[in-house]
């Protein structure tokens, strides 16, 4: 059994199908999705259907992203959120006009079932955005930070690579887990299009919502595979650009 982690999909089903094929994923493999399945490209409902089908076949862990939570609020309460609409929600709203009430209920159930985080048998943490409590995810006071926080990645980026874990000023959050895998903040913000490792944190969001590829990575070997850039796969759409 191999374990794969997959970055933010943002409605790009074509990219998801590409990376699954490139990595030669089988039903024996464990898949950990880091969230943000929707908002950006036009196939958000199809991405969720794809994940629901995967969960029926194999070990497939789906973590909650902030965009997934925003979609859930809209589906359940018809809650208008202009900021969400401007950051990928428009494509999702248009796509969901084609679904009937029953299909939407199935998606609501899926969105409600998403995990805040996943901690594996090797003490490796998988979370969409991060956490802030210095004692770890089990002590987080504000669960929304699991899918909204940016301070974990910001701290990892700014950390002096020469600093040792034993140093008095070494961030305690980076001593709690063997590795931490996140999405949420695209590495394209620092000019990258491949997974980036800082301290014990691996950022797998390679900018699929914008002009980057989608990435799937073998958690043990760190070998990764990528789709074509999403703006090329969906050449007649704007995504979140």
mmCIF file with all atom_site columns, C-alpha atoms in Angstrom, residues 78-234:
data_model
loop_
_atom_site.group_PDB
_atom_site.id
_atom_site.type_symbol
_atom_site.label_atom_id
_atom_site.label_alt_id
_atom_site.label_comp_id
_atom_site.label_asym_id
_atom_site.label_entity_id
_atom_site.label_seq_id
_atom_site.pdbx_PDB_ins_code
_atom_site.Cartn_x
_atom_site.Cartn_y
_atom_site.Cartn_z
_atom_site.occupancy
_atom_site.B_iso_or_equiv
_atom_site.pdbx_formal_charge
_atom_site.auth_seq_id
_atom_site.auth_comp_id
_atom_site.auth_asym_id
_atom_site.auth_atom_id
_atom_site.pdbx_PDB_model_num
ATOM 1   C CA . UNK A 1 78  ? -28.385 29.951 0.597   1.00 0.00 ? 78  UNK A CA 1
ATOM 2   C CA . UNK A 1 79  ? -25.941 32.265 2.339   1.00 0.00 ? 79  UNK A CA 1
ATOM 3   C CA . UNK A 1 80  ? -24.694 34.925 -0.045  1.00 0.00 ? 80  UNK A CA 1
ATOM 4   C CA . UNK A 1 81  ? -21.032 35.734 0.351   1.00 0.00 ? 81  UNK A CA 1
ATOM 5   C CA . UNK A 1 82  ? -19.793 38.312 -2.132  1.00 0.00 ? 82  UNK A CA 1
ATOM 6   C CA . UNK A 1 83  ? -16.152 37.718 -1.229  1.00 0.00 ? 83  UNK A CA 1
ATOM 7   C CA . UNK A 1 84  ? -16.554 33.971 -1.836  1.00 0.00 ? 84  UNK A CA 1
ATOM 8   C CA . UNK A 1 85  ? -18.280 34.722 -5.132  1.00 0.00 ? 85  UNK A CA 1
ATOM 9   C CA . UNK A 1 86  ? -15.268 36.762 -6.253  1.00 0.00 ? 86  UNK A CA 1
ATOM 10  C CA . UNK A 1 87  ? -12.741 34.084 -5.198  1.00 0.00 ? 87  UNK A CA 1
ATOM 11  C CA . UNK A 1 88  ? -13.995 31.130 -7.201  1.00 0.00 ? 88  UNK A CA 1
ATOM 12  C CA . UNK A 1 89  ? -17.532 30.822 -5.887  1.00 0.00 ? 89  UNK A CA 1
ATOM 13  C CA . UNK A 1 90  ? -19.099 32.183 -9.062  1.00 0.00 ? 90  UNK A CA 1
ATOM 14  C CA . UNK A 1 91  ? -18.073 29.152 -11.122 1.00 0.00 ? 91  UNK A CA 1
ATOM 15  C CA . UNK A 1 92  ? -19.389 26.860 -8.385  1.00 0.00 ? 92  UNK A CA 1
ATOM 16  C CA . UNK A 1 93  ? -22.768 28.587 -8.160  1.00 0.00 ? 93  UNK A CA 1
ATOM 17  C CA . UNK A 1 94  ? -23.200 28.349 -11.925 1.00 0.00 ? 94  UNK A CA 1
ATOM 18  C CA . UNK A 1 95  ? -22.215 24.675 -11.932 1.00 0.00 ? 95  UNK A CA 1
ATOM 19  C CA . UNK A 1 96  ? -24.695 23.807 -9.152  1.00 0.00 ? 96  UNK A CA 1
ATOM 20  C CA . UNK A 1 97  ? -27.587 25.272 -11.137 1.00 0.00 ? 97  UNK A CA 1
ATOM 21  C CA . UNK A 1 98  ? -27.485 22.021 -13.118 1.00 0.00 ? 98  UNK A CA 1
ATOM 22  C CA . UNK A 1 99  ? -28.006 19.781 -10.059 1.00 0.00 ? 99  UNK A CA 1
ATOM 23  C CA . UNK A 1 100 ? -31.363 18.775 -8.616  1.00 0.00 ? 100 UNK A CA 1
ATOM 24  C CA . UNK A 1 101 ? -32.283 18.892 -4.932  1.00 0.00 ? 101 UNK A CA 1
ATOM 25  C CA . UNK A 1 102 ? -31.445 15.241 -4.332  1.00 0.00 ? 102 UNK A CA 1
ATOM 26  C CA . UNK A 1 103 ? -27.994 15.562 -5.845  1.00 0.00 ? 103 UNK A CA 1
ATOM 27  C CA . UNK A 1 104 ? -27.313 18.633 -3.737  1.00 0.00 ? 104 UNK A CA 1
ATOM 28  C CA . UNK A 1 105 ? -28.315 16.729 -0.584  1.00 0.00 ? 105 UNK A CA 1
ATOM 29  C CA . UNK A 1 106 ? -25.753 14.033 -1.396  1.00 0.00 ? 106 UNK A CA 1
ATOM 30  C CA . UNK A 1 107 ? -23.082 16.721 -1.687  1.00 0.00 ? 107 UNK A CA 1
ATOM 31  C CA . UNK A 1 108 ? -24.168 18.348 1.573   1.00 0.00 ? 108 UNK A CA 1
ATOM 32  C CA . UNK A 1 109 ? -23.725 14.994 3.325   1.00 0.00 ? 109 UNK A CA 1
ATOM 33  C CA . UNK A 1 110 ? -20.250 14.641 1.829   1.00 0.00 ? 110 UNK A CA 1
ATOM 34  C CA . UNK A 1 111 ? -19.217 18.180 2.831   1.00 0.00 ? 111 UNK A CA 1
ATOM 35  C CA . UNK A 1 112 ? -20.468 17.611 6.372   1.00 0.00 ? 112 UNK A CA 1
ATOM 36  C CA . UNK A 1 113 ? -18.401 14.410 6.606   1.00 0.00 ? 113 UNK A CA 1
ATOM 37  C CA . UNK A 1 114 ? -15.059 16.088 5.855   1.00 0.00 ? 114 UNK A CA 1
ATOM 38  C CA . UNK A 1 115 ? -12.297 15.755 8.449   1.00 0.00 ? 115 UNK A CA 1
ATOM 39  C CA . UNK A 1 116 ? -10.666 18.761 10.130  1.00 0.00 ? 116 UNK A CA 1
ATOM 40  C CA . UNK A 1 117 ? -7.320  16.946 10.006  1.00 0.00 ? 117 UNK A CA 1
ATOM 41  C CA . UNK A 1 118 ? -5.785  13.501 9.817   1.00 0.00 ? 118 UNK A CA 1
ATOM 42  C CA . UNK A 1 119 ? -2.935  12.161 11.948  1.00 0.00 ? 119 UNK A CA 1
ATOM 43  C CA . UNK A 1 120 ? -1.422  8.931  10.660  1.00 0.00 ? 120 UNK A CA 1
ATOM 44  C CA . UNK A 1 121 ? 0.355   6.044  12.400  1.00 0.00 ? 121 UNK A CA 1
ATOM 45  C CA . UNK A 1 122 ? 3.753   7.713  11.894  1.00 0.00 ? 122 UNK A CA 1
ATOM 46  C CA . UNK A 1 123 ? 2.707   10.971 13.580  1.00 0.00 ? 123 UNK A CA 1
ATOM 47  C CA . UNK A 1 124 ? 2.389   12.785 10.260  1.00 0.00 ? 124 UNK A CA 1
ATOM 48  C CA . UNK A 1 125 ? -0.259  15.504 10.242  1.00 0.00 ? 125 UNK A CA 1
ATOM 49  C CA . UNK A 1 126 ? -2.442  16.328 7.247   1.00 0.00 ? 126 UNK A CA 1
ATOM 50  C CA . UNK A 1 127 ? -4.460  19.548 7.493   1.00 0.00 ? 127 UNK A CA 1
ATOM 51  C CA . UNK A 1 128 ? -5.743  22.037 4.941   1.00 0.00 ? 128 UNK A CA 1
ATOM 52  C CA . UNK A 1 129 ? -4.280  25.241 6.379   1.00 0.00 ? 129 UNK A CA 1
ATOM 53  C CA . UNK A 1 130 ? -2.656  24.829 9.791   1.00 0.00 ? 130 UNK A CA 1
ATOM 54  C CA . UNK A 1 131 ? -3.236  25.208 13.510  1.00 0.00 ? 131 UNK A CA 1
ATOM 55  C CA . UNK A 1 132 ? -2.194  27.721 16.158  1.00 0.00 ? 132 UNK A CA 1
ATOM 56  C CA . UNK A 1 133 ? -2.216  25.963 19.526  1.00 0.00 ? 133 UNK A CA 1
ATOM 57  C CA . UNK A 1 134 ? 1.334   25.267 20.695  1.00 0.00 ? 134 UNK A CA 1
ATOM 58  C CA . UNK A 1 135 ? 0.243   21.895 22.082  1.00 0.00 ? 135 UNK A CA 1
ATOM 59  C CA . UNK A 1 136 ? -1.114  20.651 18.781  1.00 0.00 ? 136 UNK A CA 1
ATOM 60  C CA . UNK A 1 137 ? -4.316  20.047 16.886  1.00 0.00 ? 137 UNK A CA 1
ATOM 61  C CA . UNK A 1 138 ? -6.046  18.272 19.766  1.00 0.00 ? 138 UNK A CA 1
ATOM 62  C CA . UNK A 1 139 ? -5.921  21.484 21.776  1.00 0.00 ? 139 UNK A CA 1
ATOM 63  C CA . UNK A 1 140 ? -6.996  23.963 19.082  1.00 0.00 ? 140 UNK A CA 1
ATOM 64  C CA . UNK A 1 141 ? -9.521  26.432 20.528  1.00 0.00 ? 141 UNK A CA 1
ATOM 65  C CA . UNK A 1 142 ? -10.867 27.600 17.172  1.00 0.00 ? 142 UNK A CA 1
ATOM 66  C CA . UNK A 1 143 ? -11.458 24.678 14.743  1.00 0.00 ? 143 UNK A CA 1
ATOM 67  C CA . UNK A 1 144 ? -11.995 27.045 11.787  1.00 0.00 ? 144 UNK A CA 1
ATOM 68  C CA . UNK A 1 145 ? -8.261  27.704 11.898  1.00 0.00 ? 145 UNK A CA 1
ATOM 69  C CA . UNK A 1 146 ? -7.665  24.186 10.577  1.00 0.00 ? 146 UNK A CA 1
ATOM 70  C CA . UNK A 1 147 ? -8.876  25.482 7.221   1.00 0.00 ? 147 UNK A CA 1
ATOM 71  C CA . UNK A 1 148 ? -8.221  29.239 7.471   1.00 0.00 ? 148 UNK A CA 1
ATOM 72  C CA . UNK A 1 149 ? -4.839  29.645 9.239   1.00 0.00 ? 149 UNK A CA 1
ATOM 73  C CA . UNK A 1 150 ? -1.834  30.970 7.333   1.00 0.00 ? 150 UNK A CA 1
ATOM 74  C CA . UNK A 1 151 ? 0.554   31.531 10.238  1.00 0.00 ? 151 UNK A CA 1
ATOM 75  C CA . UNK A 1 152 ? 1.923   27.972 10.210  1.00 0.00 ? 152 UNK A CA 1
ATOM 76  C CA . UNK A 1 153 ? 3.154   28.313 6.631   1.00 0.00 ? 153 UNK A CA 1
ATOM 77  C CA . UNK A 1 154 ? 4.233   31.918 7.105   1.00 0.00 ? 154 UNK A CA 1
ATOM 78  C CA . UNK A 1 155 ? 6.333   30.907 10.110  1.00 0.00 ? 155 UNK A CA 1
ATOM 79  C CA . UNK A 1 156 ? 7.859   27.974 8.222   1.00 0.00 ? 156 UNK A CA 1
ATOM 80  C CA . UNK A 1 157 ? 8.855   30.265 5.362   1.00 0.00 ? 157 UNK A CA 1
ATOM 81  C CA . UNK A 1 158 ? 10.512  32.800 7.653   1.00 0.00 ? 158 UNK A CA 1
ATOM 82  C CA . UNK A 1 159 ? 12.358  30.300 9.867   1.00 0.00 ? 159 UNK A CA 1
ATOM 83  C CA . UNK A 1 160 ? 16.150  30.383 9.781   1.00 0.00 ? 160 UNK A CA 1
ATOM 84  C CA . UNK A 1 161 ? 17.074  26.980 8.248   1.00 0.00 ? 161 UNK A CA 1
ATOM 85  C CA . UNK A 1 162 ? 20.183  26.869 10.432  1.00 0.00 ? 162 UNK A CA 1
ATOM 86  C CA . UNK A 1 163 ? 18.161  26.930 13.631  1.00 0.00 ? 163 UNK A CA 1
ATOM 87  C CA . UNK A 1 164 ? 18.120  23.622 15.521  1.00 0.00 ? 164 UNK A CA 1
ATOM 88  C CA . UNK A 1 165 ? 15.039  22.064 17.092  1.00 0.00 ? 165 UNK A CA 1
ATOM 89  C CA . UNK A 1 166 ? 16.760  22.296 20.457  1.00 0.00 ? 166 UNK A CA 1
ATOM 90  C CA . UNK A 1 167 ? 17.099  26.070 20.122  1.00 0.00 ? 167 UNK A CA 1
ATOM 91  C CA . UNK A 1 168 ? 15.170  28.047 22.724  1.00 0.00 ? 168 UNK A CA 1
ATOM 92  C CA . UNK A 1 169 ? 13.418  30.056 20.006  1.00 0.00 ? 169 UNK A CA 1
ATOM 93  C CA . UNK A 1 170 ? 12.564  27.178 17.667  1.00 0.00 ? 170 UNK A CA 1
ATOM 94  C CA . UNK A 1 171 ? 8.768   27.225 17.013  1.00 0.00 ? 171 UNK A CA 1
ATOM 95  C CA . UNK A 1 172 ? 7.133   24.585 19.171  1.00 0.00 ? 172 UNK A CA 1
ATOM 96  C CA . UNK A 1 173 ? 4.540   23.811 16.501  1.00 0.00 ? 173 UNK A CA 1
ATOM 97  C CA . UNK A 1 174 ? 7.302   22.331 14.345  1.00 0.00 ? 174 UNK A CA 1
ATOM 98  C CA . UNK A 1 175 ? 8.402   19.886 17.055  1.00 0.00 ? 175 UNK A CA 1
ATOM 99  C CA . UNK A 1 176 ? 5.056   18.145 17.574  1.00 0.00 ? 176 UNK A CA 1
ATOM 100 C CA . UNK A 1 177 ? 4.766   16.098 14.384  1.00 0.00 ? 177 UNK A CA 1
ATOM 101 C CA . UNK A 1 178 ? 7.156   14.156 12.180  1.00 0.00 ? 178 UNK A CA 1
ATOM 102 C CA . UNK A 1 179 ? 5.852   16.020 9.132   1.00 0.00 ? 179 UNK A CA 1
ATOM 103 C CA . UNK A 1 180 ? 2.957   18.356 8.361   1.00 0.00 ? 180 UNK A CA 1
ATOM 104 C CA . UNK A 1 181 ? 1.265   18.395 4.954   1.00 0.00 ? 181 UNK A CA 1
ATOM 105 C CA . UNK A 1 182 ? -0.810  21.435 4.013   1.00 0.00 ? 182 UNK A CA 1
ATOM 106 C CA . UNK A 1 183 ? -2.456  23.196 1.095   1.00 0.00 ? 183 UNK A CA 1
ATOM 107 C CA . UNK A 1 184 ? -4.411  26.481 1.285   1.00 0.00 ? 184 UNK A CA 1
ATOM 108 C CA . UNK A 1 185 ? -1.630  28.944 0.403   1.00 0.00 ? 185 UNK A CA 1
ATOM 109 C CA . UNK A 1 186 ? -0.378  28.371 -3.162  1.00 0.00 ? 186 UNK A CA 1
ATOM 110 C CA . UNK A 1 187 ? 3.390   28.066 -3.509  1.00 0.00 ? 187 UNK A CA 1
ATOM 111 C CA . UNK A 1 188 ? 3.007   30.199 -6.627  1.00 0.00 ? 188 UNK A CA 1
ATOM 112 C CA . UNK A 1 189 ? 3.018   33.131 -4.184  1.00 0.00 ? 189 UNK A CA 1
ATOM 113 C CA . UNK A 1 190 ? 6.729   32.487 -3.735  1.00 0.00 ? 190 UNK A CA 1
ATOM 114 C CA . UNK A 1 191 ? 7.314   31.778 -7.406  1.00 0.00 ? 191 UNK A CA 1
ATOM 115 C CA . UNK A 1 192 ? 7.143   27.960 -7.218  1.00 0.00 ? 192 UNK A CA 1
ATOM 116 C CA . UNK A 1 193 ? 5.065   25.368 -9.060  1.00 0.00 ? 193 UNK A CA 1
ATOM 117 C CA . UNK A 1 194 ? 6.233   22.226 -7.213  1.00 0.00 ? 194 UNK A CA 1
ATOM 118 C CA . UNK A 1 195 ? 5.756   21.116 -3.578  1.00 0.00 ? 195 UNK A CA 1
ATOM 119 C CA . UNK A 1 196 ? 7.828   23.155 -1.146  1.00 0.00 ? 196 UNK A CA 1
ATOM 120 C CA . UNK A 1 197 ? 9.336   21.867 2.110   1.00 0.00 ? 197 UNK A CA 1
ATOM 121 C CA . UNK A 1 198 ? 10.172  24.283 4.931   1.00 0.00 ? 198 UNK A CA 1
ATOM 122 C CA . UNK A 1 199 ? 11.074  22.981 8.401   1.00 0.00 ? 199 UNK A CA 1
ATOM 123 C CA . UNK A 1 200 ? 8.783   19.919 8.778   1.00 0.00 ? 200 UNK A CA 1
ATOM 124 C CA . UNK A 1 201 ? 6.027   21.452 6.634   1.00 0.00 ? 201 UNK A CA 1
ATOM 125 C CA . UNK A 1 202 ? 5.245   20.337 3.088   1.00 0.00 ? 202 UNK A CA 1
ATOM 126 C CA . UNK A 1 203 ? 3.025   22.646 1.051   1.00 0.00 ? 203 UNK A CA 1
ATOM 127 C CA . UNK A 1 204 ? 1.308   20.687 -1.740  1.00 0.00 ? 204 UNK A CA 1
ATOM 128 C CA . UNK A 1 205 ? -0.864  23.514 -3.109  1.00 0.00 ? 205 UNK A CA 1
ATOM 129 C CA . UNK A 1 206 ? 0.857   24.219 -6.417  1.00 0.00 ? 206 UNK A CA 1
ATOM 130 C CA . UNK A 1 207 ? -1.647  26.791 -7.631  1.00 0.00 ? 207 UNK A CA 1
ATOM 131 C CA . UNK A 1 208 ? -4.267  24.701 -9.452  1.00 0.00 ? 208 UNK A CA 1
ATOM 132 C CA . UNK A 1 209 ? -6.888  27.367 -8.762  1.00 0.00 ? 209 UNK A CA 1
ATOM 133 C CA . UNK A 1 210 ? -4.868  29.811 -10.859 1.00 0.00 ? 210 UNK A CA 1
ATOM 134 C CA . UNK A 1 211 ? -2.254  28.963 -13.535 1.00 0.00 ? 211 UNK A CA 1
ATOM 135 C CA . UNK A 1 212 ? -0.431  26.160 -11.762 1.00 0.00 ? 212 UNK A CA 1
ATOM 136 C CA . UNK A 1 213 ? -0.707  22.365 -11.944 1.00 0.00 ? 213 UNK A CA 1
ATOM 137 C CA . UNK A 1 214 ? -2.400  19.972 -9.538  1.00 0.00 ? 214 UNK A CA 1
ATOM 138 C CA . UNK A 1 215 ? 0.027   17.799 -7.574  1.00 0.00 ? 215 UNK A CA 1
ATOM 139 C CA . UNK A 1 216 ? -0.138  14.297 -6.104  1.00 0.00 ? 216 UNK A CA 1
ATOM 140 C CA . UNK A 1 217 ? 2.807   13.155 -3.952  1.00 0.00 ? 217 UNK A CA 1
ATOM 141 C CA . UNK A 1 218 ? 3.914   9.865  -2.457  1.00 0.00 ? 218 UNK A CA 1
ATOM 142 C CA . UNK A 1 219 ? 4.141   10.705 1.245   1.00 0.00 ? 219 UNK A CA 1
ATOM 143 C CA . UNK A 1 220 ? 6.949   8.227  1.926   1.00 0.00 ? 220 UNK A CA 1
ATOM 144 C CA . UNK A 1 221 ? 9.237   8.745  -1.064  1.00 0.00 ? 221 UNK A CA 1
ATOM 145 C CA . UNK A 1 222 ? 8.302   12.391 -1.889  1.00 0.00 ? 222 UNK A CA 1
ATOM 146 C CA . UNK A 1 223 ? 8.056   11.486 -5.560  1.00 0.00 ? 223 UNK A CA 1
ATOM 147 C CA . UNK A 1 224 ? 5.330   13.607 -7.139  1.00 0.00 ? 224 UNK A CA 1
ATOM 148 C CA . UNK A 1 225 ? 3.337   13.884 -10.341 1.00 0.00 ? 225 UNK A CA 1
ATOM 149 C CA . UNK A 1 226 ? 1.606   16.941 -11.770 1.00 0.00 ? 226 UNK A CA 1
ATOM 150 C CA . UNK A 1 227 ? -1.147  17.754 -14.202 1.00 0.00 ? 227 UNK A CA 1
ATOM 151 C CA . UNK A 1 228 ? -0.913  20.244 -17.000 1.00 0.00 ? 228 UNK A CA 1
ATOM 152 C CA . UNK A 1 229 ? -1.470  23.844 -15.816 1.00 0.00 ? 229 UNK A CA 1
ATOM 153 C CA . UNK A 1 230 ? -5.179  24.263 -15.111 1.00 0.00 ? 230 UNK A CA 1
ATOM 154 C CA . UNK A 1 231 ? -5.538  27.362 -17.275 1.00 0.00 ? 231 UNK A CA 1
ATOM 155 C CA . UNK A 1 232 ? -4.446  25.216 -20.214 1.00 0.00 ? 232 UNK A CA 1
ATOM 156 C CA . UNK A 1 233 ? -6.787  22.342 -19.394 1.00 0.00 ? 233 UNK A CA 1
ATOM 157 C CA . UNK A 1 234 ? -9.658  24.825 -19.030 1.00 0.00 ? 234 UNK A CA 1
#
